Amino acid sequence: MRPGMVYIVGAGPGDPELITLKALRRIQEADVIMYDRLVNDELLSYAKKDALLVFCGKAPGSHSIPQEKINENMVTYALTGHDVVRLKGGDPLIFGRGGEEACELAARGIPFEIVPGVTSALGAASSTGIPLTHRGASTSVAFVSGTSCHGNERSVRWDLLAHSVDTLVVYMGVSRMDDICKEMLAQGKPSSTPVAIVEQGTRAEERTITGTLGTIHKIALLMNVKNPALLIIGEVVRVRDQLLKLAAEAEERTG
Ligand code: SAH
């Protein structure tokens, strides 16, 4: 039997309208859709009526499906002739283990295609009005993992990042926020360095909280910040304040 195609697809950052046309088409044509927790459910309504929808994330209070099992299922569906969409939040290759899945497919000789998505750092930052690069404030940006829960993860060189990159966007950093801020301070970053937390970026529930390396941890506790959320560290956070101020002044002038 001819194996099916596997599409490793980015679903975008949360707002279902931020998916690409190509990704949407793959969803509409798939026999099986294996989707992660951060994927907006609305996107599943575009699937064929008889498509098999398989949740591959971690449901609250239960364990996540081991990556090996996900790989195995994906391979089995394809080898039995089904076209599979492996649907992941944001971009499938940014902190999404999509690269590992692609390697597995390549090694097993299964045809696959990777469809990029808008990663949450880009979606959340633009949506809340923080330009990750900005003339005079930032000429470089890095995407950083705030966790090393996978054990074999390379550790992040906060010492180098603190002084070589203007804007840091930290994924999976909410639960380790205190440590991350302390690390940046220990590396000599001023405690007045602005920090934003964007929770549920691009979704209707999007919330942005701002503070500094010295204050954000306490503010986040008070505001009960929850995942999914990103930390944005750098002077560019002030541009959002400026935007809000300019817009408010304009509204006052024009009524
Ligand atoms: N592949 C995904 C990232 C997966 S890692 C992407 O490209 O976006 C999961 C982390 O992404 C979360 O812990 C959170 O830090 C971030 N994240 C994903 N969606 C988000 C959203 N809508 N708002 C804020 N952060 C988000």
mmCIF file with all atom_site columns, N, CA, C and O and ligand atoms in Angstrom, residues 12-14 37-38 88-96 118-121 124 170-174 198-203 227-230, ligand 1:
data_model
loop_
_atom_site.group_PDB
_atom_site.id
_atom_site.type_symbol
_atom_site.label_atom_id
_atom_site.label_alt_id
_atom_site.label_comp_id
_atom_site.label_asym_id
_atom_site.label_entity_id
_atom_site.label_seq_id
_atom_site.pdbx_PDB_ins_code
_atom_site.Cartn_x
_atom_site.Cartn_y
_atom_site.Cartn_z
_atom_site.occupancy
_atom_site.B_iso_or_equiv
_atom_site.pdbx_formal_charge
_atom_site.auth_seq_id
_atom_site.auth_comp_id
_atom_site.auth_asym_id
_atom_site.auth_atom_id
_atom_site.pdbx_PDB_model_num
ATOM   1   N N   . GLY A 1 12  ? -0.423 28.301 14.132 1.00 0.00 ? 12  GLY A N   1
ATOM   2   C CA  . GLY A 1 12  ? -0.413 29.712 14.497 1.00 0.00 ? 12  GLY A CA  1
ATOM   3   C C   . GLY A 1 12  ? -0.575 29.891 15.994 1.00 0.00 ? 12  GLY A C   1
ATOM   4   O O   . GLY A 1 12  ? -0.766 28.932 16.740 1.00 0.00 ? 12  GLY A O   1
ATOM   5   N N   . PRO A 1 13  ? -0.492 31.156 16.448 1.00 0.00 ? 13  PRO A N   1
ATOM   6   C CA  . PRO A 1 13  ? -0.325 31.437 17.874 1.00 0.00 ? 13  PRO A CA  1
ATOM   7   C C   . PRO A 1 13  ? -1.581 31.345 18.735 1.00 0.00 ? 13  PRO A C   1
ATOM   8   O O   . PRO A 1 13  ? -1.478 31.431 19.953 1.00 0.00 ? 13  PRO A O   1
ATOM   9   N N   . GLY A 1 14  ? -2.747 31.214 18.170 1.00 0.00 ? 14  GLY A N   1
ATOM   10  C CA  . GLY A 1 14  ? -3.941 31.145 19.030 1.00 0.00 ? 14  GLY A CA  1
ATOM   11  C C   . GLY A 1 14  ? -5.182 31.614 18.311 1.00 0.00 ? 14  GLY A C   1
ATOM   12  O O   . GLY A 1 14  ? -6.156 30.877 18.183 1.00 0.00 ? 14  GLY A O   1
ATOM   13  N N   . ARG A 1 37  ? -2.233 20.519 22.539 1.00 0.00 ? 37  ARG A N   1
ATOM   14  C CA  . ARG A 1 37  ? -3.060 21.292 23.465 1.00 0.00 ? 37  ARG A CA  1
ATOM   15  C C   . ARG A 1 37  ? -3.197 22.760 23.074 1.00 0.00 ? 37  ARG A C   1
ATOM   16  O O   . ARG A 1 37  ? -4.242 23.367 23.251 1.00 0.00 ? 37  ARG A O   1
ATOM   17  N N   . LEU A 1 38  ? -2.125 23.348 22.519 1.00 0.00 ? 38  LEU A N   1
ATOM   18  C CA  . LEU A 1 38  ? -2.169 24.783 22.253 1.00 0.00 ? 38  LEU A CA  1
ATOM   19  C C   . LEU A 1 38  ? -2.880 25.147 20.946 1.00 0.00 ? 38  LEU A C   1
ATOM   20  O O   . LEU A 1 38  ? -3.001 26.313 20.604 1.00 0.00 ? 38  LEU A O   1
ATOM   21  N N   . LYS A 1 88  ? 0.372  21.524 15.314 1.00 0.00 ? 88  LYS A N   1
ATOM   22  C CA  . LYS A 1 88  ? 1.043  22.033 16.513 1.00 0.00 ? 88  LYS A CA  1
ATOM   23  C C   . LYS A 1 88  ? 0.829  23.532 16.651 1.00 0.00 ? 88  LYS A C   1
ATOM   24  O O   . LYS A 1 88  ? 0.750  24.238 15.658 1.00 0.00 ? 88  LYS A O   1
ATOM   25  N N   . GLY A 1 89  ? 0.803  24.018 17.884 1.00 0.00 ? 89  GLY A N   1
ATOM   26  C CA  . GLY A 1 89  ? 0.638  25.449 18.121 1.00 0.00 ? 89  GLY A CA  1
ATOM   27  C C   . GLY A 1 89  ? 1.811  26.229 17.555 1.00 0.00 ? 89  GLY A C   1
ATOM   28  O O   . GLY A 1 89  ? 2.947  25.734 17.523 1.00 0.00 ? 89  GLY A O   1
ATOM   29  N N   . GLY A 1 90  ? 1.548  27.435 17.094 1.00 0.00 ? 90  GLY A N   1
ATOM   30  C CA  . GLY A 1 90  ? 2.627  28.306 16.606 1.00 0.00 ? 90  GLY A CA  1
ATOM   31  C C   . GLY A 1 90  ? 3.290  27.743 15.373 1.00 0.00 ? 90  GLY A C   1
ATOM   32  O O   . GLY A 1 90  ? 2.631  27.317 14.429 1.00 0.00 ? 90  GLY A O   1
ATOM   33  N N   . ASP A 1 91  ? 4.608  27.725 15.390 1.00 0.00 ? 91  ASP A N   1
ATOM   34  C CA  . ASP A 1 91  ? 5.381  27.089 14.325 1.00 0.00 ? 91  ASP A CA  1
ATOM   35  C C   . ASP A 1 91  ? 5.783  25.702 14.815 1.00 0.00 ? 91  ASP A C   1
ATOM   36  O O   . ASP A 1 91  ? 6.178  25.549 15.973 1.00 0.00 ? 91  ASP A O   1
ATOM   37  N N   . PRO A 1 92  ? 5.692  24.694 13.933 1.00 0.00 ? 92  PRO A N   1
ATOM   38  C CA  . PRO A 1 92  ? 5.925  23.329 14.429 1.00 0.00 ? 92  PRO A CA  1
ATOM   39  C C   . PRO A 1 92  ? 7.367  23.039 14.832 1.00 0.00 ? 92  PRO A C   1
ATOM   40  O O   . PRO A 1 92  ? 7.634  22.098 15.566 1.00 0.00 ? 92  PRO A O   1
ATOM   41  N N   . LEU A 1 93  ? 8.293  23.875 14.347 1.00 0.00 ? 93  LEU A N   1
ATOM   42  C CA  . LEU A 1 93  ? 9.701  23.585 14.634 1.00 0.00 ? 93  LEU A CA  1
ATOM   43  C C   . LEU A 1 93  ? 10.288 24.491 15.710 1.00 0.00 ? 93  LEU A C   1
ATOM   44  O O   . LEU A 1 93  ? 11.472 24.426 16.007 1.00 0.00 ? 93  LEU A O   1
ATOM   45  N N   . ILE A 1 94  ? 9.465  25.360 16.293 1.00 0.00 ? 94  ILE A N   1
ATOM   46  C CA  . ILE A 1 94  ? 9.971  26.196 17.395 1.00 0.00 ? 94  ILE A CA  1
ATOM   47  C C   . ILE A 1 94  ? 9.484  25.585 18.704 1.00 0.00 ? 94  ILE A C   1
ATOM   48  O O   . ILE A 1 94  ? 8.278  25.615 18.992 1.00 0.00 ? 94  ILE A O   1
ATOM   49  N N   . PHE A 1 95  ? 10.385 25.062 19.479 1.00 0.00 ? 95  PHE A N   1
ATOM   50  C CA  . PHE A 1 95  ? 10.084 24.423 20.764 1.00 0.00 ? 95  PHE A CA  1
ATOM   51  C C   . PHE A 1 95  ? 8.855  23.512 20.663 1.00 0.00 ? 95  PHE A C   1
ATOM   52  O O   . PHE A 1 95  ? 8.054  23.439 21.596 1.00 0.00 ? 95  PHE A O   1
ATOM   53  N N   . GLY A 1 96  ? 8.734  22.840 19.543 1.00 0.00 ? 96  GLY A N   1
ATOM   54  C CA  . GLY A 1 96  ? 7.529  22.032 19.342 1.00 0.00 ? 96  GLY A CA  1
ATOM   55  C C   . GLY A 1 96  ? 7.816  20.572 19.070 1.00 0.00 ? 96  GLY A C   1
ATOM   56  O O   . GLY A 1 96  ? 6.889  19.795 18.835 1.00 0.00 ? 96  GLY A O   1
ATOM   57  N N   . VAL A 1 118 ? 2.866  30.890 12.331 1.00 0.00 ? 118 VAL A N   1
ATOM   58  C CA  . VAL A 1 118 ? 3.298  32.089 13.066 1.00 0.00 ? 118 VAL A CA  1
ATOM   59  C C   . VAL A 1 118 ? 3.589  31.668 14.502 1.00 0.00 ? 118 VAL A C   1
ATOM   60  O O   . VAL A 1 118 ? 2.684  31.238 15.219 1.00 0.00 ? 118 VAL A O   1
ATOM   61  N N   . THR A 1 119 ? 4.847  31.749 14.888 1.00 0.00 ? 119 THR A N   1
ATOM   62  C CA  . THR A 1 119 ? 5.196  31.332 16.245 1.00 0.00 ? 119 THR A CA  1
ATOM   63  C C   . THR A 1 119 ? 4.631  32.330 17.268 1.00 0.00 ? 119 THR A C   1
ATOM   64  O O   . THR A 1 119 ? 4.423  33.514 16.958 1.00 0.00 ? 119 THR A O   1
ATOM   65  N N   . SER A 1 120 ? 4.361  31.844 18.469 1.00 0.00 ? 120 SER A N   1
ATOM   66  C CA  . SER A 1 120 ? 3.655  32.684 19.447 1.00 0.00 ? 120 SER A CA  1
ATOM   67  C C   . SER A 1 120 ? 4.439  33.944 19.819 1.00 0.00 ? 120 SER A C   1
ATOM   68  O O   . SER A 1 120 ? 3.838  34.965 20.148 1.00 0.00 ? 120 SER A O   1
ATOM   69  N N   . ALA A 1 121 ? 5.759  33.896 19.763 1.00 0.00 ? 121 ALA A N   1
ATOM   70  C CA  . ALA A 1 121 ? 6.546  35.102 20.092 1.00 0.00 ? 121 ALA A CA  1
ATOM   71  C C   . ALA A 1 121 ? 6.172  36.234 19.135 1.00 0.00 ? 121 ALA A C   1
ATOM   72  O O   . ALA A 1 121 ? 5.963  37.376 19.559 1.00 0.00 ? 121 ALA A O   1
ATOM   73  N N   . ALA A 1 124 ? 2.172  37.066 19.638 1.00 0.00 ? 124 ALA A N   1
ATOM   74  C CA  . ALA A 1 124 ? 1.842  37.745 20.891 1.00 0.00 ? 124 ALA A CA  1
ATOM   75  C C   . ALA A 1 124 ? 2.449  39.140 20.938 1.00 0.00 ? 124 ALA A C   1
ATOM   76  O O   . ALA A 1 124 ? 1.788  40.107 21.350 1.00 0.00 ? 124 ALA A O   1
ATOM   77  N N   . VAL A 1 170 ? 11.041 34.657 26.074 1.00 0.00 ? 170 VAL A N   1
ATOM   78  C CA  . VAL A 1 170 ? 11.211 33.379 26.776 1.00 0.00 ? 170 VAL A CA  1
ATOM   79  C C   . VAL A 1 170 ? 9.926  32.567 26.691 1.00 0.00 ? 170 VAL A C   1
ATOM   80  O O   . VAL A 1 170 ? 8.877  32.997 27.169 1.00 0.00 ? 170 VAL A O   1
ATOM   81  N N   . TYR A 1 171 ? 10.020 31.421 26.046 1.00 0.00 ? 171 TYR A N   1
ATOM   82  C CA  . TYR A 1 171 ? 8.915  30.466 25.975 1.00 0.00 ? 171 TYR A CA  1
ATOM   83  C C   . TYR A 1 171 ? 8.993  29.585 27.227 1.00 0.00 ? 171 TYR A C   1
ATOM   84  O O   . TYR A 1 171 ? 10.082 29.297 27.722 1.00 0.00 ? 171 TYR A O   1
ATOM   85  N N   . MET A 1 172 ? 7.861  29.099 27.674 1.00 0.00 ? 172 MET A N   1
ATOM   86  C CA  . MET A 1 172 ? 7.806  28.127 28.783 1.00 0.00 ? 172 MET A CA  1
ATOM   87  C C   . MET A 1 172 ? 8.541  28.661 30.016 1.00 0.00 ? 172 MET A C   1
ATOM   88  O O   . MET A 1 172 ? 9.213  27.906 30.706 1.00 0.00 ? 172 MET A O   1
ATOM   89  N N   . GLY A 1 173 ? 8.412  29.960 30.257 1.00 0.00 ? 173 GLY A N   1
ATOM   90  C CA  . GLY A 1 173 ? 9.201  30.548 31.332 1.00 0.00 ? 173 GLY A CA  1
ATOM   91  C C   . GLY A 1 173 ? 8.393  30.953 32.557 1.00 0.00 ? 173 GLY A C   1
ATOM   92  O O   . GLY A 1 173 ? 8.973  31.458 33.527 1.00 0.00 ? 173 GLY A O   1
ATOM   93  N N   . VAL A 1 174 ? 7.075  30.755 32.528 1.00 0.00 ? 174 VAL A N   1
ATOM   94  C CA  . VAL A 1 174 ? 6.242  31.287 33.607 1.00 0.00 ? 174 VAL A CA  1
ATOM   95  C C   . VAL A 1 174 ? 6.599  30.692 34.965 1.00 0.00 ? 174 VAL A C   1
ATOM   96  O O   . VAL A 1 174 ? 6.783  31.417 35.939 1.00 0.00 ? 174 VAL A O   1
ATOM   97  N N   . VAL A 1 198 ? 2.987  38.185 28.219 1.00 0.00 ? 198 VAL A N   1
ATOM   98  C CA  . VAL A 1 198 ? 1.781  38.138 27.383 1.00 0.00 ? 198 VAL A CA  1
ATOM   99  C C   . VAL A 1 198 ? 1.158  36.758 27.556 1.00 0.00 ? 198 VAL A C   1
ATOM   100 O O   . VAL A 1 198 ? 1.758  35.739 27.204 1.00 0.00 ? 198 VAL A O   1
ATOM   101 N N   . GLU A 1 199 ? -0.028 36.766 28.133 1.00 0.00 ? 199 GLU A N   1
ATOM   102 C CA  . GLU A 1 199 ? -0.751 35.516 28.418 1.00 0.00 ? 199 GLU A CA  1
ATOM   103 C C   . GLU A 1 199 ? -1.792 35.332 27.318 1.00 0.00 ? 199 GLU A C   1
ATOM   104 O O   . GLU A 1 199 ? -2.440 36.304 26.920 1.00 0.00 ? 199 GLU A O   1
ATOM   105 N N   . GLN A 1 200 ? -1.950 34.112 26.824 1.00 0.00 ? 200 GLN A N   1
ATOM   106 C CA  . GLN A 1 200 ? -2.971 33.809 25.798 1.00 0.00 ? 200 GLN A CA  1
ATOM   107 C C   . GLN A 1 200 ? -2.871 34.765 24.610 1.00 0.00 ? 200 GLN A C   1
ATOM   108 O O   . GLN A 1 200 ? -3.901 35.240 24.101 1.00 0.00 ? 200 GLN A O   1
ATOM   109 N N   . GLY A 1 201 ? -1.638 35.021 24.173 1.00 0.00 ? 201 GLY A N   1
ATOM   110 C CA  . GLY A 1 201 ? -1.412 35.975 23.076 1.00 0.00 ? 201 GLY A CA  1
ATOM   111 C C   . GLY A 1 201 ? -2.258 35.670 21.856 1.00 0.00 ? 201 GLY A C   1
ATOM   112 O O   . GLY A 1 201 ? -2.380 34.508 21.459 1.00 0.00 ? 201 GLY A O   1
ATOM   113 N N   . THR A 1 202 ? -2.813 36.692 21.269 1.00 0.00 ? 202 THR A N   1
ATOM   114 C CA  . THR A 1 202 ? -3.653 36.708 20.048 1.00 0.00 ? 202 THR A CA  1
ATOM   115 C C   . THR A 1 202 ? -5.043 36.096 20.237 1.00 0.00 ? 202 THR A C   1
ATOM   116 O O   . THR A 1 202 ? -5.861 36.140 19.327 1.00 0.00 ? 202 THR A O   1
ATOM   117 N N   . ARG A 1 203 ? -5.296 35.503 21.393 1.00 0.00 ? 203 ARG A N   1
ATOM   118 C CA  . ARG A 1 203 ? -6.646 34.975 21.644 1.00 0.00 ? 203 ARG A CA  1
ATOM   119 C C   . ARG A 1 203 ? -7.515 36.091 22.223 1.00 0.00 ? 203 ARG A C   1
ATOM   120 O O   . ARG A 1 203 ? -6.997 37.110 22.684 1.00 0.00 ? 203 ARG A O   1
ATOM   121 N N   . ASN A 1 227 ? -0.199 29.807 32.199 1.00 0.00 ? 227 ASN A N   1
ATOM   122 C CA  . ASN A 1 227 ? 0.212  29.395 30.864 1.00 0.00 ? 227 ASN A CA  1
ATOM   123 C C   . ASN A 1 227 ? -0.989 29.308 29.930 1.00 0.00 ? 227 ASN A C   1
ATOM   124 O O   . ASN A 1 227 ? -2.077 29.082 30.421 1.00 0.00 ? 227 ASN A O   1
ATOM   125 N N   . PRO A 1 228 ? -0.841 29.432 28.615 1.00 0.00 ? 228 PRO A N   1
ATOM   126 C CA  . PRO A 1 228 ? 0.412  29.757 27.956 1.00 0.00 ? 228 PRO A CA  1
ATOM   127 C C   . PRO A 1 228 ? 0.731  31.241 28.045 1.00 0.00 ? 228 PRO A C   1
ATOM   128 O O   . PRO A 1 228 ? -0.144 32.085 27.866 1.00 0.00 ? 228 PRO A O   1
ATOM   129 N N   . ALA A 1 229 ? 1.986  31.519 28.338 1.00 0.00 ? 229 ALA A N   1
ATOM   130 C CA  . ALA A 1 229 ? 2.421  32.912 28.412 1.00 0.00 ? 229 ALA A CA  1
ATOM   131 C C   . ALA A 1 229 ? 3.889  33.013 28.020 1.00 0.00 ? 229 ALA A C   1
ATOM   132 O O   . ALA A 1 229 ? 4.650  32.053 28.165 1.00 0.00 ? 229 ALA A O   1
ATOM   133 N N   . LEU A 1 230 ? 4.246  34.187 27.527 1.00 0.00 ? 230 LEU A N   1
ATOM   134 C CA  . LEU A 1 230 ? 5.631  34.457 27.114 1.00 0.00 ? 230 LEU A CA  1
ATOM   135 C C   . LEU A 1 230 ? 6.166  35.626 27.914 1.00 0.00 ? 230 LEU A C   1
ATOM   136 O O   . LEU A 1 230 ? 5.410  36.537 28.259 1.00 0.00 ? 230 LEU A O   1
HETATM 137 N N1  . SAH B 2 .   ? 5.579  25.790 18.798 1.00 0.00 ? 1   SAH B N1  1
HETATM 138 C C1  . SAH B 2 .   ? 5.028  26.804 19.669 1.00 0.00 ? 1   SAH B C1  1
HETATM 139 C C2  . SAH B 2 .   ? 5.693  26.834 21.026 1.00 0.00 ? 1   SAH B C2  1
HETATM 140 C C3  . SAH B 2 .   ? 5.464  25.590 21.858 1.00 0.00 ? 1   SAH B C3  1
HETATM 141 S S1  . SAH B 2 .   ? 6.232  25.708 23.429 1.00 0.00 ? 1   SAH B S1  1
HETATM 142 C C4  . SAH B 2 .   ? 5.142  28.166 18.981 1.00 0.00 ? 1   SAH B C4  1
HETATM 143 O O1  . SAH B 2 .   ? 5.775  28.271 17.928 1.00 0.00 ? 1   SAH B O1  1
HETATM 144 O O2  . SAH B 2 .   ? 4.580  29.127 19.501 1.00 0.00 ? 1   SAH B O2  1
HETATM 145 C C5  . SAH B 2 .   ? 4.887  26.233 24.446 1.00 0.00 ? 1   SAH B C5  1
HETATM 146 C C6  . SAH B 2 .   ? 5.096  27.648 24.926 1.00 0.00 ? 1   SAH B C6  1
HETATM 147 O O3  . SAH B 2 .   ? 4.791  28.573 23.898 1.00 0.00 ? 1   SAH B O3  1
HETATM 148 C C7  . SAH B 2 .   ? 4.207  28.058 26.079 1.00 0.00 ? 1   SAH B C7  1
HETATM 149 O O4  . SAH B 2 .   ? 4.735  27.624 27.315 1.00 0.00 ? 1   SAH B O4  1
HETATM 150 C C8  . SAH B 2 .   ? 4.225  29.561 25.965 1.00 0.00 ? 1   SAH B C8  1
HETATM 151 O O5  . SAH B 2 .   ? 5.412  30.085 26.516 1.00 0.00 ? 1   SAH B O5  1
HETATM 152 C C9  . SAH B 2 .   ? 4.284  29.763 24.463 1.00 0.00 ? 1   SAH B C9  1
HETATM 153 N N2  . SAH B 2 .   ? 2.966  30.030 23.876 1.00 0.00 ? 1   SAH B N2  1
HETATM 154 C C10 . SAH B 2 .   ? 2.302  29.292 22.977 1.00 0.00 ? 1   SAH B C10 1
HETATM 155 N N3  . SAH B 2 .   ? 1.142  29.880 22.607 1.00 0.00 ? 1   SAH B N3  1
HETATM 156 C C11 . SAH B 2 .   ? 1.078  31.047 23.291 1.00 0.00 ? 1   SAH B C11 1
HETATM 157 C C12 . SAH B 2 .   ? 0.144  32.129 23.349 1.00 0.00 ? 1   SAH B C12 1
HETATM 158 N N4  . SAH B 2 .   ? -0.972 32.131 22.610 1.00 0.00 ? 1   SAH B N4  1
HETATM 159 N N5  . SAH B 2 .   ? 0.421  33.172 24.166 1.00 0.00 ? 1   SAH B N5  1
HETATM 160 C C13 . SAH B 2 .   ? 1.538  33.203 24.906 1.00 0.00 ? 1   SAH B C13 1
HETATM 161 N N6  . SAH B 2 .   ? 2.458  32.207 24.891 1.00 0.00 ? 1   SAH B N6  1
HETATM 162 C C14 . SAH B 2 .   ? 2.245  31.158 24.093 1.00 0.00 ? 1   SAH B C14 1
#
